[in-house]
Amino acid sequence: MAGRGTGPDFVEALARGLDVLTCFDAGRRSLSLSDVATAASLARPTARRLLLTLEELGYVRSSDGAFTLTPKVLELGMAYVTSLGLWDIARPHMEALVGRTGESSSMAQLDGSDIVYVARVAVPKLIALRVDIGTRFPAVQTSQGKVLLAALSPTELATTLSEPSRSGLPVPLRRSPAQVQDQLTEVRARGWALADEELAPGVRSVAVPVRDGAGVVRAAMNVTVHAAETSTDQLLTEHLPQLLRTAGDVSAEWALWQSRPHVELRTAPGSSAAG
């Protein structure tokens, strides 16, 4: 359930509606009225009204007493990404990177102690973990998370890591604050991070920062490979240089877009500008 505000302008009905939407996930794609009421800690009549309202708005659909989300829910998340201008800028660059490497590439941002995927261009390969836009993983277990955590001040880092993960994954082995700090210091100094089967067996990735017009790290971009197919040496010597160039191009173009908000975004051949 979403955190509850205490301000005089807090709208409880809106918070409850968002609670209903967040009841659905990969393990609960279809829920009954009772399921939603229980998961959101709502009375059945309240859950029913909220579900029917969301259905009328097009965010859920019902069939045989079960409710599911509709693709319209994606608009809520993409509104955030497209408001940054980042996805429109990054997509052609990421598609070109994937074309050169033959491996999947994603972009993520930090949300608490987790990373959340905001962009992805994938290739059809068997990877241990399914990744979609909106997927979240514990930051300390991912290459992208390490890049993003390394950009925080010591105070921000301590506050961030004190938050529990909302990824639903098992809690990783605890590292001491000193161990985490040493690793992040190394990431900060070299400008990239490696995660070698830390998130799941067979998943190996390298990530680099994406910066805004002020030079602030706002996202991280990675290349993900299957450990059985691609060695760490190959990942770092062949894919990392291309990833660094791609992230640099995205950062530069994003900085230009931020300085000139009405500039029309360049589109790579074969790509559309629609997000």
Coordinates of C-alpha atoms in Angstrom, one line a residue:
M1 CA 0.0 0.0 0.0
A2 CA 1.2 3.5 -0.8
G3 CA 2.5 5.7 2.0
R4 CA -0.1 7.9 3.5
G5 CA 0.4 11.7 3.5
T6 CA -0.4 14.0 6.4
G7 CA -0.9 17.3 4.6
P8 CA -4.3 19.0 4.5
D9 CA -4.4 18.6 0.7
F10 CA -3.8 14.9 0.7
V11 CA -6.4 13.1 -1.4
E12 CA -7.2 9.7 0.1
A13 CA -9.3 8.5 -2.8
L14 CA -6.5 9.1 -5.3
A15 CA -4.1 7.2 -3.0
R16 CA -6.5 4.3 -2.8
G17 CA -6.9 4.2 -6.6
L18 CA -3.1 4.0 -6.9
D19 CA -3.1 1.2 -4.3
V20 CA -5.5 -0.8 -6.5
L21 CA -3.3 -0.4 -9.6
T22 CA -0.1 -1.5 -7.7
C23 CA -1.8 -4.7 -6.5
F24 CA -1.2 -6.2 -9.9
D25 CA 2.2 -7.5 -10.8
A26 CA 3.9 -10.3 -12.7
G27 CA 2.7 -12.9 -10.1
R28 CA -0.8 -11.4 -9.9
R29 CA -1.9 -10.6 -13.4
S30 CA -5.6 -11.3 -12.7
L31 CA -7.3 -10.5 -9.5
S32 CA -10.8 -10.9 -8.1
L33 CA -12.6 -8.2 -6.2
S34 CA -11.8 -10.0 -3.0
D35 CA -8.1 -10.3 -4.0
V36 CA -7.9 -6.6 -4.6
A37 CA -9.7 -5.6 -1.4
T38 CA -7.3 -7.8 0.6
A39 CA -4.1 -6.7 -1.2
A40 CA -5.0 -3.0 -0.9
S41 CA -6.5 -3.3 2.6
L42 CA -9.8 -1.9 1.4
A43 CA -13.4 -2.7 2.2
R44 CA -15.0 -4.6 -0.6
P45 CA -17.5 -1.8 -1.6
T46 CA -14.6 0.6 -1.8
A47 CA -12.5 -1.7 -3.8
R48 CA -15.4 -2.3 -6.2
R49 CA -16.0 1.4 -6.7
L50 CA -12.4 2.0 -7.4
L51 CA -12.1 -0.9 -9.8
L52 CA -15.3 0.1 -11.7
T53 CA -13.9 3.7 -12.0
L54 CA -10.6 2.5 -13.3
E55 CA -12.4 0.2 -15.7
E56 CA -14.5 3.2 -17.0
L57 CA -11.2 5.1 -17.4
G58 CA -9.7 2.3 -19.4
Y59 CA -7.0 1.2 -16.9
V60 CA -8.5 -2.2 -16.0
R61 CA -10.8 -4.6 -17.7
S62 CA -13.0 -7.3 -16.2
S63 CA -13.9 -10.8 -17.4
D64 CA -15.7 -13.6 -15.5
G65 CA -15.3 -11.8 -12.2
A66 CA -11.5 -11.2 -12.6
F67 CA -9.8 -7.9 -13.2
T68 CA -6.6 -7.3 -15.2
L69 CA -4.6 -4.2 -16.2
T70 CA -4.8 -2.8 -19.7
P71 CA -2.0 -1.4 -21.8
K72 CA -3.3 2.1 -21.0
V73 CA -1.5 1.8 -17.6
L74 CA 1.8 2.1 -19.5
E75 CA 0.9 5.7 -20.3
L76 CA 1.3 6.6 -16.6
G77 CA 4.9 5.4 -16.5
M78 CA 5.8 6.6 -20.0
A79 CA 4.6 10.1 -19.2
Y80 CA 7.4 10.3 -16.7
V81 CA 10.0 9.0 -19.2
T82 CA 8.9 11.1 -22.1
S83 CA 8.6 14.2 -19.9
L84 CA 12.4 14.0 -19.5
G85 CA 12.9 13.7 -23.3
L86 CA 15.3 10.9 -22.5
W87 CA 13.5 8.0 -24.2
D88 CA 13.1 9.7 -27.5
I89 CA 16.7 10.7 -27.5
A90 CA 18.1 7.4 -26.2
R91 CA 16.1 4.9 -28.3
P92 CA 17.9 5.3 -31.7
H93 CA 21.3 5.2 -30.0
M94 CA 20.3 2.1 -28.0
E95 CA 19.0 0.4 -31.1
A96 CA 22.2 1.1 -32.9
L97 CA 24.2 -0.2 -29.9
V98 CA 22.2 -3.4 -29.8
G99 CA 22.7 -3.8 -33.5
R100 CA 26.5 -3.6 -33.1
T101 CA 26.8 -5.8 -30.1
G102 CA 24.0 -8.3 -30.6
E103 CA 23.2 -7.9 -26.9
S104 CA 20.3 -6.3 -24.9
S105 CA 20.7 -2.8 -23.6
S106 CA 18.6 -1.0 -20.9
M107 CA 18.4 2.3 -19.1
A108 CA 17.4 2.6 -15.4
Q109 CA 17.0 5.3 -12.8
L110 CA 17.2 5.1 -9.0
D111 CA 14.1 4.8 -6.9
G112 CA 14.9 4.4 -3.2
S113 CA 17.3 1.4 -2.9
D114 CA 16.1 -0.1 -6.2
I115 CA 16.7 0.7 -9.8
V116 CA 13.7 0.9 -12.1
Y117 CA 14.0 0.2 -15.8
V118 CA 12.8 3.2 -17.9
A119 CA 14.0 2.1 -21.4
R120 CA 15.0 -1.2 -23.0
V121 CA 16.0 -2.6 -26.4
A122 CA 16.2 -6.4 -26.2
V123 CA 17.4 -9.3 -28.3
P124 CA 15.7 -12.7 -28.1
K125 CA 18.1 -14.5 -25.7
L126 CA 17.4 -16.7 -22.7
I127 CA 18.2 -14.7 -19.6
A128 CA 17.4 -15.9 -16.0
L129 CA 15.4 -12.8 -15.2
R130 CA 12.6 -11.2 -17.2
V131 CA 13.1 -7.4 -17.6
D132 CA 10.4 -5.0 -18.8
I133 CA 9.9 -1.2 -18.5
G134 CA 9.0 -0.7 -14.8
T135 CA 10.9 -3.7 -13.5
R136 CA 12.8 -3.0 -10.3
F137 CA 15.9 -4.7 -8.8
P138 CA 18.0 -4.0 -5.7
A139 CA 20.5 -1.4 -6.8
V140 CA 23.5 -2.9 -5.0
Q141 CA 23.2 -6.1 -7.1
T142 CA 23.1 -4.5 -10.5
S143 CA 25.7 -2.7 -12.6
Q144 CA 23.3 0.2 -13.3
G145 CA 22.5 0.5 -9.6
K146 CA 26.2 0.7 -8.7
V147 CA 26.7 3.5 -11.2
L148 CA 23.7 5.4 -9.8
L149 CA 24.7 4.8 -6.1
A150 CA 28.3 5.9 -6.8
A151 CA 26.9 9.3 -7.9
L152 CA 25.3 10.0 -4.5
S153 CA 26.8 11.9 -1.7
P154 CA 27.7 9.9 1.5
T155 CA 24.6 11.2 3.2
E156 CA 22.3 10.5 0.3
L157 CA 23.9 7.0 -0.1
A158 CA 23.3 6.1 3.6
T159 CA 19.7 7.3 3.4
T160 CA 19.1 5.4 0.1
L161 CA 20.6 2.1 1.3
S162 CA 18.6 2.3 4.5
E163 CA 15.3 2.0 2.5
P164 CA 14.0 -1.6 2.1
S165 CA 13.9 -2.9 -1.5
R166 CA 10.5 -3.1 -3.1
S167 CA 11.7 -5.5 -5.8
G168 CA 10.2 -8.6 -4.2
L169 CA 13.6 -10.4 -4.7
P170 CA 15.4 -12.2 -1.8
V171 CA 17.6 -9.8 0.2
P172 CA 21.2 -10.1 -1.0
L173 CA 24.1 -11.1 1.3
R174 CA 24.8 -8.2 3.5
R175 CA 27.9 -6.2 2.7
S176 CA 29.4 -3.9 5.3
P177 CA 29.1 -0.1 4.7
A178 CA 32.9 0.0 4.2
Q179 CA 32.7 -2.7 1.5
V180 CA 29.9 -1.0 -0.3
Q181 CA 31.8 2.4 -0.1
D182 CA 35.0 0.9 -1.4
Q183 CA 33.2 -0.7 -4.4
L184 CA 31.4 2.5 -5.2
T185 CA 34.6 4.6 -4.9
E186 CA 36.1 2.3 -7.6
V187 CA 33.1 2.7 -9.8
R188 CA 33.1 6.5 -9.4
A189 CA 36.8 6.6 -10.3
R190 CA 36.7 4.4 -13.4
G191 CA 33.3 5.5 -14.7
W192 CA 31.6 2.1 -15.1
A193 CA 30.4 -0.8 -13.1
L194 CA 30.3 -4.5 -13.5
A195 CA 27.8 -7.0 -12.1
D196 CA 29.0 -10.5 -12.6
E197 CA 26.1 -13.0 -11.8
E198 CA 25.3 -11.0 -8.7
L199 CA 21.6 -10.5 -9.6
A200 CA 21.0 -14.1 -11.0
P201 CA 23.1 -17.0 -12.3
G202 CA 24.1 -16.4 -15.9
V203 CA 23.4 -12.7 -15.9
R204 CA 26.5 -10.5 -16.5
S205 CA 26.3 -6.8 -17.3
V206 CA 28.3 -3.6 -17.5
A207 CA 26.9 -0.1 -17.0
V208 CA 27.9 3.5 -17.4
P209 CA 26.3 6.8 -16.4
V210 CA 24.0 9.0 -18.5
R211 CA 24.2 12.7 -17.5
D212 CA 21.9 15.7 -17.9
G213 CA 22.9 19.1 -19.2
A214 CA 24.4 20.0 -15.8
G215 CA 26.6 17.0 -15.8
V216 CA 24.5 15.2 -13.1
V217 CA 24.1 11.5 -13.3
R218 CA 20.4 10.9 -14.0
A219 CA 20.3 7.4 -15.4
A220 CA 22.5 4.4 -16.1
M221 CA 22.8 2.5 -19.4
N222 CA 24.0 -1.1 -19.6
V223 CA 24.8 -4.0 -21.9
T224 CA 23.6 -7.4 -20.5
V225 CA 25.0 -10.7 -21.7
H226 CA 24.7 -14.4 -20.8
A227 CA 27.7 -15.5 -18.8
A228 CA 27.9 -18.8 -20.7
E229 CA 28.2 -17.0 -24.0
T230 CA 30.3 -13.9 -23.2
S231 CA 33.3 -13.7 -20.9
T232 CA 33.9 -10.8 -18.6
D233 CA 37.0 -9.9 -20.7
Q234 CA 34.9 -9.8 -23.9
L235 CA 32.2 -7.7 -22.2
L236 CA 34.8 -5.1 -21.0
T237 CA 37.1 -5.0 -24.1
E238 CA 34.4 -5.2 -26.8
H239 CA 31.1 -4.0 -25.5
L240 CA 32.2 -1.5 -22.8
P241 CA 33.9 1.0 -25.3
Q242 CA 30.8 1.0 -27.5
L243 CA 28.5 1.5 -24.4
L244 CA 30.7 4.4 -23.2
R245 CA 30.4 6.1 -26.6
T246 CA 26.7 5.5 -26.8
A247 CA 26.0 6.9 -23.3
G248 CA 28.2 9.9 -24.1
D249 CA 26.2 10.6 -27.3
V250 CA 22.9 10.3 -25.4
S251 CA 24.1 12.6 -22.6
A252 CA 25.3 15.2 -25.2
E253 CA 22.1 15.1 -27.1
W254 CA 20.0 15.2 -24.0
A255 CA 21.9 18.3 -22.8
L256 CA 21.2 20.0 -26.1
W257 CA 17.5 19.1 -25.8
Q258 CA 17.3 20.5 -22.3
S259 CA 18.9 23.7 -23.4
R260 CA 16.6 24.0 -26.4
P261 CA 13.3 22.4 -25.4
H262 CA 11.6 23.1 -28.7
V263 CA 14.3 21.4 -30.9
E264 CA 12.9 18.5 -32.9
L265 CA 14.5 15.2 -31.8
R266 CA 16.7 13.5 -34.4
T267 CA 15.4 10.1 -35.4
A268 CA 17.6 7.3 -36.6
P269 CA 16.8 5.7 -40.0
G270 CA 14.0 3.1 -39.5
S271 CA 12.9 4.6 -36.2
S272 CA 9.9 6.7 -35.4
A273 CA 9.9 9.5 -32.9
A274 CA 6.8 8.3 -31.1
G275 CA 7.5 6.9 -27.6

